Short mmCIF file of C-alpha atoms and ligand atoms in Angstrom, two decimals:
data_model
loop_
_atom_site.label_atom_id
_atom_site.label_comp_id
_atom_site.label_asym_id
_atom_site.label_seq_id
_atom_site.Cartn_x
_atom_site.Cartn_y
_atom_site.Cartn_z
CA MET A 298 77.16 108.90 124.71
CA VAL A 299 75.63 106.07 123.66
CA SER A 300 77.26 104.80 119.80
CA ARG A 301 74.74 103.67 116.97
CA VAL A 302 74.96 100.45 115.94
CA ILE A 303 72.39 100.13 112.20
CA PRO A 304 72.93 96.32 111.58
CA VAL A 305 73.88 95.10 108.22
CA GLU A 306 71.68 93.84 105.60
CA PRO A 307 72.19 89.35 105.82
CA PHE A 308 75.06 88.33 104.60
CA ASP A 309 76.37 84.61 103.94
CA LEU A 310 80.17 85.83 104.29
CA VAL A 311 83.15 82.41 103.55
CA ILE A 312 86.05 82.57 105.47
CA PHE A 313 88.83 80.76 102.79
CA GLY A 314 91.75 79.86 105.13
CA GLY A 315 88.54 79.21 107.82
CA THR A 316 91.12 78.01 109.91
CA GLY A 317 94.13 79.97 109.80
CA ASP A 318 96.14 82.68 112.40
CA LEU A 319 94.56 85.19 110.51
CA ALA A 320 91.38 84.12 111.18
CA ARG A 321 92.10 82.71 113.70
CA ARG A 322 92.86 85.77 115.47
CA LYS A 323 91.65 88.83 114.06
CA ILE A 324 88.55 87.67 111.54
CA PHE A 325 86.93 85.28 114.13
CA PRO A 326 86.80 87.57 117.15
CA GLY A 327 86.12 90.78 115.15
CA LEU A 328 82.34 89.57 114.23
CA TYR A 329 81.46 87.98 117.50
CA ARG A 330 82.15 91.14 118.55
CA ARG A 331 80.07 92.50 115.70
CA PHE A 332 78.15 90.13 116.99
CA LEU A 333 77.24 91.04 119.72
CA ALA A 334 77.32 94.01 119.63
CA GLY A 335 73.86 93.35 117.17
CA GLN A 336 75.39 94.23 113.65
CA MET A 337 74.66 90.99 112.17
CA THR A 338 70.95 90.05 111.45
CA ALA A 339 69.40 86.69 112.71
CA ASP A 340 70.06 85.02 109.65
CA SER A 341 73.00 86.15 108.53
CA ARG A 342 75.54 82.97 108.64
CA ILE A 343 79.52 81.93 108.03
CA ILE A 344 81.20 80.00 106.55
CA GLY A 345 84.82 78.70 106.97
CA ALA A 346 86.41 76.97 104.25
CA ALA A 347 89.81 75.39 104.66
CA ARG A 348 91.11 71.48 103.18
CA ALA A 349 91.52 69.89 106.56
CA GLU A 350 87.89 67.45 106.72
CA LEU A 351 85.57 68.90 110.32
CA SER A 352 82.27 68.83 110.73
CA ASP A 353 80.54 72.17 111.73
CA ASP A 354 80.43 71.02 115.22
CA ASP A 355 84.72 70.58 114.34
CA PHE A 356 84.70 74.21 112.74
CA ARG A 357 82.55 75.03 115.81
CA ALA A 358 85.03 74.71 118.80
CA THR A 359 87.48 75.83 116.80
CA VAL A 360 86.13 79.35 117.01
CA ALA A 361 85.34 79.04 120.61
CA LYS A 362 88.47 78.97 121.31
CA ALA A 363 89.00 81.63 119.16
CA ILE A 364 86.87 83.60 120.82
CA ALA A 365 87.97 82.22 124.63
CA GLU A 366 91.60 84.27 123.93
CA PHE A 367 91.27 87.00 121.16
CA VAL A 368 88.78 88.70 122.70
CA SER A 369 87.60 90.39 125.65
CA GLU A 370 86.92 88.57 128.82
CA SER A 371 84.47 91.42 129.74
CA ARG A 372 82.87 90.62 126.48
CA GLN A 373 82.76 86.68 126.99
CA ASP A 374 78.70 86.24 127.70
CA PRO A 375 78.63 81.93 127.30
CA ALA A 376 75.39 81.85 125.86
CA MET A 377 75.99 84.80 122.74
CA ILE A 378 78.95 83.01 121.84
CA ALA A 379 77.04 79.98 122.28
CA GLU A 380 74.55 81.44 119.63
CA PHE A 381 77.40 83.14 118.02
CA LEU A 382 78.15 79.65 117.00
CA THR A 383 75.17 78.10 115.03
CA ARG A 384 76.06 80.87 112.24
CA LEU A 385 78.52 79.63 112.23
CA HIS A 386 79.35 76.34 109.32
CA TYR A 387 81.80 74.64 107.11
CA VAL A 388 82.96 73.12 103.97
CA ALA A 389 86.25 71.42 103.13
CA ILE A 390 87.80 72.97 99.78
CA ASP A 391 90.87 71.75 98.31
CA ALA A 392 91.42 76.07 96.44
CA THR A 393 93.68 74.21 94.04
CA GLY A 394 91.55 71.84 93.64
CA ALA A 395 87.36 70.30 92.19
CA GLY A 396 86.73 69.34 96.20
CA GLY A 397 83.91 70.85 97.72
CA TRP A 398 82.91 73.82 95.49
CA ALA A 399 79.93 71.47 95.21
CA ALA A 400 78.59 71.43 98.35
CA LEU A 401 79.88 75.60 99.01
CA LYS A 402 77.07 76.72 96.30
CA ASP A 403 74.67 74.81 97.56
CA LEU A 404 75.02 76.03 101.09
CA MET A 405 74.99 80.09 98.64
CA ARG A 406 70.86 81.75 99.30
CA GLU A 407 69.14 83.69 96.98
CA GLY A 408 68.56 87.31 98.52
CA VAL A 409 71.36 87.51 100.92
CA VAL A 410 75.13 89.30 100.04
CA ARG A 411 77.43 87.12 99.30
CA ALA A 412 81.15 87.77 100.80
CA PHE A 413 84.45 85.63 99.53
CA TYR A 414 87.37 86.51 102.36
CA PHE A 415 90.63 84.67 101.06
CA SER A 416 92.31 84.73 104.04
CA VAL A 417 94.90 82.66 102.06
CA ALA A 418 98.37 82.49 100.80
CA PRO A 419 98.59 85.33 98.28
CA THR A 420 99.15 82.30 95.72
CA LEU A 421 96.10 80.80 96.03
CA PHE A 422 94.51 83.98 95.07
CA GLY A 423 94.12 83.56 91.98
CA ASP A 424 93.00 79.60 92.36
CA ILE A 425 89.42 80.71 94.58
CA ALA A 426 88.49 83.16 92.64
CA LEU A 427 89.31 80.71 89.36
CA ARG A 428 86.33 77.87 91.18
CA LEU A 429 84.54 80.20 92.61
CA SER A 430 83.15 81.57 89.41
CA GLN A 431 84.07 78.38 87.53
CA HIS A 432 81.68 76.27 90.12
CA GLY A 433 78.88 79.19 90.54
CA VAL A 434 78.75 80.04 93.82
CA ALA A 435 79.43 84.07 92.93
CA ASP A 436 77.47 86.05 91.31
CA ALA A 437 77.54 89.13 89.58
CA ALA A 438 76.58 91.15 93.40
CA SER A 439 79.48 89.07 95.13
CA ARG A 440 82.40 90.59 97.21
CA ILE A 441 85.88 89.27 97.43
CA VAL A 442 88.69 90.64 99.68
CA VAL A 443 91.57 90.47 99.03
CA GLU A 444 93.93 89.61 102.03
CA LYS A 445 97.73 91.64 101.75
CA PRO A 446 100.61 91.01 100.23
CA PHE A 447 99.05 92.36 97.06
CA GLY A 448 102.14 91.89 94.79
CA ARG A 449 105.05 91.92 95.21
CA ASP A 450 106.14 94.61 92.39
CA LEU A 451 104.54 96.16 90.43
CA ALA A 452 104.20 92.85 87.91
CA SER A 453 103.27 90.78 89.84
CA ALA A 454 100.27 93.18 91.30
CA ARG A 455 98.90 93.48 88.22
CA ALA A 456 98.48 89.48 86.71
CA LEU A 457 96.62 89.45 90.16
CA ASN A 458 95.07 91.56 89.00
CA ALA A 459 94.39 90.52 86.19
CA THR A 460 93.62 87.30 87.13
CA LEU A 461 90.46 88.79 89.80
CA ALA A 462 89.15 91.10 86.55
CA LEU A 463 88.60 87.77 84.02
CA HIS A 464 85.99 86.79 87.02
CA PHE A 465 85.40 89.88 89.21
CA ASP A 466 84.37 93.23 88.57
CA GLU A 467 86.34 95.75 90.48
CA THR A 468 83.62 96.61 92.29
CA GLN A 469 83.10 94.00 94.10
CA ILE A 470 86.97 93.72 94.73
CA TYR A 471 87.85 93.99 98.27
CA ARG A 472 91.52 94.32 98.86
CA ILE A 473 92.39 94.73 102.70
CA ASP A 474 94.85 97.11 104.62
CA HIS A 475 93.87 96.65 108.19
CA TYR A 476 95.00 100.33 108.31
CA LEU A 477 92.56 102.34 106.54
CA GLY A 478 89.91 100.07 109.20
CA LYS A 479 91.53 102.23 112.41
CA GLU A 480 89.65 104.25 114.03
CA THR A 481 92.21 107.31 114.21
CA VAL A 482 92.63 106.75 110.82
CA GLN A 483 89.80 107.07 109.72
CA ASN A 484 90.08 110.62 112.00
CA LEU A 485 92.53 111.84 109.68
CA MET A 486 89.92 112.77 107.50
CA ALA A 487 87.25 114.11 109.93
CA VAL A 488 90.06 116.37 110.93
CA ARG A 489 90.65 117.42 108.08
CA PHE A 490 88.24 117.52 105.97
CA ALA A 491 85.21 118.67 108.71
CA ASN A 492 87.48 121.47 110.86
CA ILE A 493 88.30 124.71 109.29
CA LEU A 494 91.33 124.98 111.51
CA PHE A 495 93.89 122.97 109.60
CA GLU A 496 93.17 123.48 106.03
CA PRO A 497 94.55 126.59 105.39
CA LEU A 498 97.43 125.56 107.03
CA TRP A 499 97.90 121.68 105.15
CA LYS A 500 100.01 123.01 102.90
CA ALA A 501 104.73 123.87 102.52
CA GLU A 502 103.83 127.39 102.63
CA TYR A 503 103.60 126.47 106.55
CA VAL A 504 104.10 123.28 106.98
CA ASP A 505 107.86 122.71 107.24
CA HIS A 506 108.00 118.42 107.67
CA VAL A 507 106.18 116.04 108.37
CA GLN A 508 107.03 112.74 110.26
CA ILE A 509 105.34 109.12 110.12
CA THR A 510 106.56 106.61 112.33
CA VAL A 511 105.47 103.35 113.21
CA ALA A 512 107.82 102.43 115.19
CA GLU A 513 106.96 98.37 116.57
CA THR A 514 108.37 95.67 119.02
CA VAL A 515 107.82 92.87 118.29
CA GLY A 516 110.24 91.30 116.09
CA VAL A 517 109.75 88.82 113.38
CA GLU A 518 109.33 85.31 114.95
CA GLY A 519 107.90 83.24 113.29
CA ARG A 520 107.16 85.01 110.59
CA GLY A 521 110.95 85.35 109.00
CA ALA A 522 110.63 82.92 105.75
CA TYR A 523 107.35 85.32 104.38
CA TYR A 524 109.34 88.55 106.13
CA ASP A 525 112.91 87.85 104.52
CA LYS A 526 111.87 87.76 101.11
CA SER A 527 108.62 90.87 101.62
CA GLY A 528 110.88 93.22 103.90
CA ALA A 529 110.06 96.66 106.45
CA MET A 530 109.62 98.38 102.40
CA ARG A 531 107.47 95.12 100.73
CA ASP A 532 105.66 94.61 104.49
CA MET A 533 104.62 97.86 105.67
CA VAL A 534 106.03 101.16 103.62
CA GLN A 535 104.06 100.26 99.66
CA ASN A 536 101.65 99.55 101.89
CA HIS A 537 100.20 101.15 105.11
CA MET A 538 102.80 103.48 105.19
CA MET A 539 101.58 104.24 102.22
CA GLN A 540 98.22 104.77 102.77
CA LEU A 541 98.35 107.16 105.40
CA LEU A 542 100.45 109.37 103.64
CA CYS A 543 98.31 109.70 101.39
CA LEU A 544 95.39 110.51 104.17
CA ILE A 545 97.72 113.36 105.30
CA ALA A 546 98.69 114.79 101.03
CA MET A 547 95.41 114.78 99.56
CA GLU A 548 93.39 117.69 98.33
CA PRO A 549 90.27 117.51 99.56
CA PRO A 550 87.67 114.83 97.16
CA TYR A 551 84.50 115.90 96.56
CA HIS A 552 83.20 113.77 98.48
CA PHE A 553 82.90 110.56 101.11
CA ASP A 554 83.09 108.67 98.21
CA PRO A 555 84.95 105.59 97.76
CA ASN A 556 85.64 106.37 93.89
CA ALA A 557 86.44 110.43 95.05
CA VAL A 558 88.53 109.63 98.09
CA ARG A 559 90.67 106.85 96.26
CA ASP A 560 90.42 109.39 93.21
CA GLU A 561 92.91 111.42 94.88
CA LYS A 562 94.83 108.57 97.06
CA LEU A 563 95.99 107.89 93.19
CA LYS A 564 97.09 111.67 92.44
CA VAL A 565 99.05 111.75 96.20
CA ILE A 566 101.11 108.51 95.36
CA ARG A 567 101.64 109.29 91.19
CA ALA A 568 103.29 112.41 92.33
CA LEU A 569 105.54 111.24 94.77
CA ASP A 570 108.96 111.41 93.32
CA PRO A 571 111.62 108.98 93.30
CA VAL A 572 113.15 108.84 96.21
CA ARG A 573 117.92 109.60 96.05
CA PRO A 574 119.07 106.80 98.06
CA GLN A 575 120.77 109.14 100.00
CA ASP A 576 118.01 109.56 101.57
CA ILE A 577 116.64 106.04 102.45
CA VAL A 578 118.17 104.36 104.82
CA ARG A 579 117.40 100.42 106.08
CA GLY A 580 118.37 98.21 109.15
CA GLN A 581 118.83 95.05 111.13
CA TYR A 582 117.71 94.82 114.47
CA LEU A 583 120.96 92.57 116.21
CA ALA A 584 120.56 89.95 118.91
CA GLY A 585 119.92 90.49 122.38
CA GLY A 586 116.90 91.23 125.16
CA GLY A 587 117.41 88.03 125.52
CA GLN A 588 116.08 87.06 122.05
CA GLY A 589 118.13 86.49 118.84
CA ALA A 590 118.71 88.98 115.92
CA TYR A 591 117.14 89.18 112.61
CA THR A 592 119.32 86.99 111.19
CA ALA A 593 117.84 84.18 114.04
CA HIS A 594 114.73 84.14 112.07
CA SER A 595 115.53 83.91 108.48
CA GLU A 596 116.47 81.26 106.15
CA ASN A 597 119.21 82.81 104.66
CA PRO A 598 122.04 83.47 107.87
CA HIS A 599 123.43 86.48 105.14
CA SER A 600 119.84 87.99 104.98
CA THR A 601 120.18 91.11 103.77
CA THR A 602 116.66 91.70 104.37
CA GLU A 603 115.72 95.19 106.54
CA SER A 604 113.09 95.06 109.39
CA TYR A 605 113.88 98.87 109.82
CA ILE A 606 112.93 101.79 106.75
CA ALA A 607 113.42 105.53 107.29
CA LEU A 608 113.28 107.69 103.88
CA ARG A 609 112.69 111.30 103.25
CA VAL A 610 110.17 111.08 100.68
CA HIS A 611 108.85 114.46 98.34
CA VAL A 612 104.90 114.90 97.40
CA SER A 613 105.81 116.37 93.76
CA ASN A 614 102.85 118.75 94.21
CA TRP A 615 101.50 122.58 94.36
CA ARG A 616 100.88 121.71 97.58
CA TRP A 617 103.66 119.99 99.22
CA LYS A 618 106.57 121.84 97.06
CA GLY A 619 109.17 121.76 99.03
CA THR A 620 107.85 119.84 102.90
CA PRO A 621 109.92 116.58 103.15
CA PHE A 622 107.64 113.57 104.23
CA TYR A 623 109.89 111.84 106.46
CA LEU A 624 109.00 108.00 106.98
CA ARG A 625 110.24 105.72 108.92
CA THR A 626 108.87 101.74 110.41
CA GLY A 627 110.89 99.12 112.59
CA LYS A 628 110.78 95.91 114.39
CA ARG A 629 111.47 95.96 117.51
CA LEU A 630 112.23 99.28 118.42
CA ARG A 631 112.84 101.65 121.75
CA ALA A 632 108.06 100.90 122.27
CA ARG A 633 105.29 99.61 119.75
CA ALA A 634 104.50 103.88 119.20
CA SER A 635 102.88 105.02 115.42
CA GLU A 636 102.10 108.09 115.04
CA ILE A 637 102.22 110.83 112.62
CA ALA A 638 103.94 114.58 113.39
CA ILE A 639 103.04 117.59 111.66
CA THR A 640 105.50 120.02 112.34
CA PHE A 641 104.36 123.95 111.61
CA LYS A 642 106.28 126.61 110.06
CA GLU A 643 108.12 129.92 112.29
CA PRO A 644 105.85 132.83 112.26
CA PRO A 645 106.80 135.29 109.48
CA HIS A 646 107.93 137.46 111.32
CA SER A 647 108.42 137.15 115.54
CA ILE A 648 107.92 139.59 117.79
CA PHE A 649 110.00 138.00 120.82
CA ASP A 650 113.57 137.13 121.58
CA ASP A 651 114.88 134.75 119.79
CA ALA A 652 115.54 133.61 123.83
CA GLN A 653 112.35 134.12 124.59
CA GLY A 654 111.49 130.46 124.13
CA TRP A 655 109.82 130.33 120.95
CA ARG A 656 109.75 126.25 119.57
CA GLU A 657 107.11 125.34 116.75
CA ASN A 658 103.65 124.22 116.20
CA VAL A 659 103.22 120.54 116.07
CA LEU A 660 100.51 118.43 115.41
CA VAL A 661 100.85 115.05 116.98
CA ILE A 662 98.07 112.54 115.11
CA ARG A 663 98.19 109.57 117.90
CA LEU A 664 97.93 106.25 116.66
CA GLN A 665 98.00 103.43 119.13
CA PRO A 666 98.40 102.78 121.65
CA ASP A 667 96.61 105.38 123.59
CA GLU A 668 95.08 107.08 120.82
CA GLY A 669 94.67 111.01 120.82
CA MET A 670 96.20 114.00 118.49
CA HIS A 671 97.39 116.50 120.50
CA LEU A 672 98.36 120.21 119.55
CA LYS A 673 101.01 121.96 120.61
CA VAL A 674 101.49 125.70 120.79
CA MET A 675 102.98 128.67 122.47
CA ILE A 676 101.90 130.66 126.12
CA LYS A 677 103.04 132.80 128.21
CA GLU A 678 104.58 131.12 131.04
CA PRO A 679 102.76 131.67 133.77
CA GLY A 680 104.23 133.81 136.74
CA PRO A 681 106.23 137.41 136.81
CA GLY A 682 109.56 137.38 134.68
CA GLY A 683 108.07 139.42 131.65
CA MET A 684 106.75 137.42 128.58
CA ARG A 685 108.78 134.74 128.80
CA LEU A 686 107.56 131.34 126.10
CA MET A 687 106.46 127.81 127.02
CA GLN A 688 104.57 125.33 125.03
CA VAL A 689 101.53 123.16 126.25
CA PRO A 690 99.56 120.59 124.01
CA LEU A 691 96.80 121.42 124.05
CA ASP A 692 94.98 117.72 124.81
CA MET A 693 93.08 115.45 123.44
CA SER A 694 93.09 111.43 124.24
CA PHE A 695 90.05 109.75 122.84
CA ALA A 696 89.87 107.32 125.81
CA ASP A 697 88.66 110.38 126.99
CA ALA A 698 87.37 112.05 124.41
CA LEU A 699 84.93 108.96 124.30
CA GLY A 700 84.76 107.42 127.37
CA ASP A 701 82.58 103.91 128.38
CA ASP A 702 82.41 104.17 124.10
CA HIS A 703 85.77 104.31 123.35
CA ASP A 704 86.71 100.44 124.41
CA ASP A 705 83.54 99.75 122.26
CA LEU A 706 85.29 100.91 119.56
CA PRO A 707 85.33 98.08 116.41
CA ASP A 708 89.42 96.75 115.75
CA ALA A 709 90.11 96.89 111.88
CA TYR A 710 88.19 93.86 110.95
CA GLU A 711 85.64 94.25 112.01
CA ARG A 712 85.29 97.62 111.22
CA LEU A 713 86.07 97.13 107.35
CA ILE A 714 83.82 93.56 106.95
CA MET A 715 80.92 96.12 108.05
CA ASP A 716 81.94 97.48 105.08
CA VAL A 717 82.37 94.65 102.57
CA ILE A 718 79.12 93.36 103.54
CA ARG A 719 77.20 97.00 103.25
CA GLY A 720 79.89 97.82 100.43
CA ASN A 721 81.38 100.26 101.13
CA GLN A 722 84.50 100.32 99.23
CA THR A 723 86.27 103.68 100.88
CA LEU A 724 87.91 101.82 102.54
CA PHE A 725 90.23 99.47 100.76
CA MET A 726 92.57 100.24 97.84
CA ARG A 727 91.06 100.19 94.49
CA GLY A 728 93.96 98.35 91.56
CA ASP A 729 95.78 101.05 90.13
CA GLU A 730 96.47 102.53 93.80
CA VAL A 731 98.18 98.76 94.51
CA GLU A 732 99.81 99.37 91.30
CA ALA A 733 100.54 103.05 91.48
CA ALA A 734 102.30 102.23 95.58
CA TRP A 735 104.53 99.35 93.39
CA ALA A 736 105.57 101.63 91.55
CA TRP A 737 106.97 103.88 93.35
CA THR A 738 108.98 101.36 94.83
CA ASP A 739 110.41 98.84 92.49
CA PRO A 740 112.73 101.32 92.00
CA ILE A 741 114.08 102.12 95.10
CA ILE A 742 114.10 98.58 95.88
CA GLU A 743 115.77 97.36 92.55
CA GLY A 744 117.83 100.79 93.79
CA TRP A 745 119.34 99.15 96.87
CA THR A 746 119.12 95.68 94.91
CA ALA A 747 121.60 96.51 92.22
CA ARG A 748 124.35 98.78 94.43
CA GLY A 749 124.18 95.79 96.80
CA ASP A 750 123.64 97.95 99.43
CA LYS A 751 123.21 95.89 103.24
CA PRO A 752 121.31 97.06 105.36
CA GLN A 753 123.30 99.13 109.12
CA SER A 754 122.37 96.73 112.66
CA TYR A 755 120.55 98.46 115.23
CA ASP A 756 120.56 97.35 118.90
CA PRO A 757 116.50 95.59 120.17
CA GLY A 758 114.91 98.57 122.71
CA THR A 759 116.85 102.25 120.40
CA SER A 760 114.91 104.27 117.75
CA GLY A 761 117.15 102.49 114.65
CA PRO A 762 120.25 102.63 112.89
CA GLU A 763 122.63 105.49 113.51
CA ASP A 764 121.93 106.66 109.62
CA ALA A 765 118.03 107.30 110.64
CA LEU A 766 119.30 109.55 112.58
CA MET A 767 121.28 111.97 110.29
CA LEU A 768 119.34 111.34 107.55
CA MET A 769 116.93 114.92 109.83
CA HIS A 770 120.29 116.00 111.03
CA ARG A 771 121.40 116.45 107.74
CA ASP A 772 118.32 118.86 106.85
CA GLY A 773 118.41 120.40 110.09
CA ARG A 774 114.76 118.73 111.80
CA ARG A 775 114.84 115.90 114.51
CA TRP A 776 112.60 112.16 114.65
CA ARG A 777 110.26 112.50 117.47
CA GLU A 778 111.31 110.37 120.17
CA ILE A 779 109.64 107.29 119.58
CA ARG A 780 107.43 106.19 123.37
P1 NDP B 102 97.94 80.54 107.72
O1 NDP B 102 99.22 79.84 106.69
O2 NDP B 102 97.57 80.68 109.22
O3 NDP B 102 96.67 80.06 106.86
C1 NDP B 102 96.07 79.45 105.67
C2 NDP B 102 94.94 79.11 106.14
O4 NDP B 102 94.63 78.43 104.54
C3 NDP B 102 94.82 78.05 106.29
O5 NDP B 102 93.12 77.55 106.56
C4 NDP B 102 94.68 76.59 106.21
O6 NDP B 102 93.56 75.44 106.36
C5 NDP B 102 94.72 77.19 104.46
N1 NDP B 102 94.46 76.60 103.10
C6 NDP B 102 95.86 76.30 102.70
N2 NDP B 102 96.20 75.78 101.24
C7 NDP B 102 95.20 75.50 101.43
C8 NDP B 102 94.44 75.42 99.82
N3 NDP B 102 95.44 74.85 99.21
N4 NDP B 102 92.79 75.30 99.85
C9 NDP B 102 92.20 75.48 100.66
N5 NDP B 102 92.69 76.39 101.36
C10 NDP B 102 93.32 76.19 102.06
O7 NDP B 102 97.85 81.93 107.41
P2 NDP B 102 97.66 83.11 108.07
O8 NDP B 102 96.08 83.24 108.95
O9 NDP B 102 98.43 83.90 108.09
O10 NDP B 102 97.74 84.66 106.43
C11 NDP B 102 95.99 84.07 105.64
C12 NDP B 102 95.91 84.93 105.05
O11 NDP B 102 96.70 86.55 105.06
C13 NDP B 102 97.62 85.52 104.07
O12 NDP B 102 97.32 86.30 102.96
C14 NDP B 102 98.89 86.27 104.62
O13 NDP B 102 99.48 86.94 104.13
C15 NDP B 102 97.66 87.24 105.79
N6 NDP B 102 97.84 88.42 106.48
C16 NDP B 102 98.28 87.05 107.74
C17 NDP B 102 98.74 88.33 108.86
C18 NDP B 102 98.53 87.56 110.07
O14 NDP B 102 98.54 87.77 111.66
N7 NDP B 102 98.40 86.16 110.05
C19 NDP B 102 98.48 89.87 108.00
C20 NDP B 102 98.10 89.73 108.05
C21 NDP B 102 97.80 89.32 106.00
P3 NDP B 102 94.22 73.60 105.52
O15 NDP B 102 95.59 74.07 105.55
O16 NDP B 102 93.33 72.93 106.85
O17 NDP B 102 93.42 73.66 104.14
C1 BG6 B 103 101.30 94.05 108.96
C2 BG6 B 103 102.37 93.49 108.73
O1 BG6 B 103 100.77 94.39 108.23
O2 BG6 B 103 100.57 94.52 109.45
C3 BG6 B 103 103.32 93.34 109.93
O3 BG6 B 103 102.57 92.62 107.82
C4 BG6 B 103 103.46 93.92 110.73
O4 BG6 B 103 104.39 93.06 109.39
C5 BG6 B 103 101.57 94.93 111.15
O5 BG6 B 103 103.42 93.91 113.41
C6 BG6 B 103 101.04 96.12 111.86
O6 BG6 B 103 100.07 96.06 112.09
P1 BG6 B 103 99.09 96.53 113.74
O7 BG6 B 103 98.17 96.65 113.52
O8 BG6 B 103 100.04 95.46 115.06
O9 BG6 B 103 100.27 98.04 114.13
#
């Protein structure tokens, strides 16, 4: 199978925060991979911008190091790296000052796509938007890419939307949620809307419940200051998990078109019920496995920020009335495993006896690692001995199905950046969508803050706090194992 790579239009892409961690680990390695794949035309350029006084050559050297560190060895082609580096330039700019903007404007060319990636602290988003427009660097066709977090509550997200809207139209704003750039996350839409098989069953009448798990083995090392003000609810649920929930729960859009898709996601968020206190479990990891406890990385040794959260959520609409969605995410858990599991109900009438081993059908969509899908179905246990049932998986591992092409799949950031250049907003969050997500999130956080709830401790390397198990046991259900 050979994937088709269609070059994007020529562009000038400015990366504010071009010397930062995200740029080094994700953005430049990703851009190099797209270059290697033949997706960047010869006249496209990437311009790094930050306060440090660097020459083009200094900057190229930092990017070369990032490529050496974060691109797999099989893709390290010295001639191609050297060629890629010639596309790079650097401008020293202070987002909060006047210096550097004239130089940046002089670098911008007419007749190519202009995109500005805000890979800086969120406090600078407004400053950059203002100066891009004040200094005439951006034009009416320019695009801006805004990193997360997009606000920390509804009020701050509204304020940020309003600030950006002073200078840019919504069609120019690309709010990143890198989960939407993941191959398997997009596959959710393909699975649902390109197959007749699942859609008739995709409703409360047939779906018993849905589990969405994003488990990580890493802790918050090095990010304690940011994370402590955020916690799992703001860091993961309000954005990444919400997006997964939307893709599972949404109605079919009339077309695979940015606003049609986002309209349907927005309806899901608006249909979410408030979450009852008894349907929320928060946890915080203890020390273990040679690593410190959560509080060792936080500035506050008594921090009550959650590094784990589990929620029982209801989508109050016709399709999903009565089907709970169980969400959980946490750090320092047993394994890195992200998956969505849709458990179907029992057949309305069983012709087999209970003793014959019936178990429910489950469709598991594995996001990472080992991306793939499997559907657990009942078959007859082979051999003599009468009709005994057994559950087997119908497996589709993307690595097996796609062969060599699987290794060539772009990572989330590189795919999303190419979509910015193509002008396709489907995989980016719209302003109203982000606000609706905060409108649902805020009362949950306000509730536990007002009640003075503290997170439960959990040991690293486990599946999280005990109460999270109870959240499902109470309903006669159980979480799938994290592995
Ligand atoms: P870093 O702190 O590593 O980098 C910040 C960058 O901004 C540096 O290049 C810095 O260079 C530049 N900068 C700081 N102040 C100014 C200023 N006043 N004017 C111009 N440039 C400035 O941050 P990250 O790369 O980690 O994060 C960037 C964004 O990406 C944030 O919004 C973060 O939330 C988001 N993000 C990051 C992730 C990650 O894995 N790192 C994951 C998800 C989101 P200099 O000091 O020379 O100016
Ligand atoms: C980021 C969060 O947005 O997503 C991190 O800030 C989290 O805390 C990360 O670790 C998870 O992303 P991925 O792609 O590794 O699942």
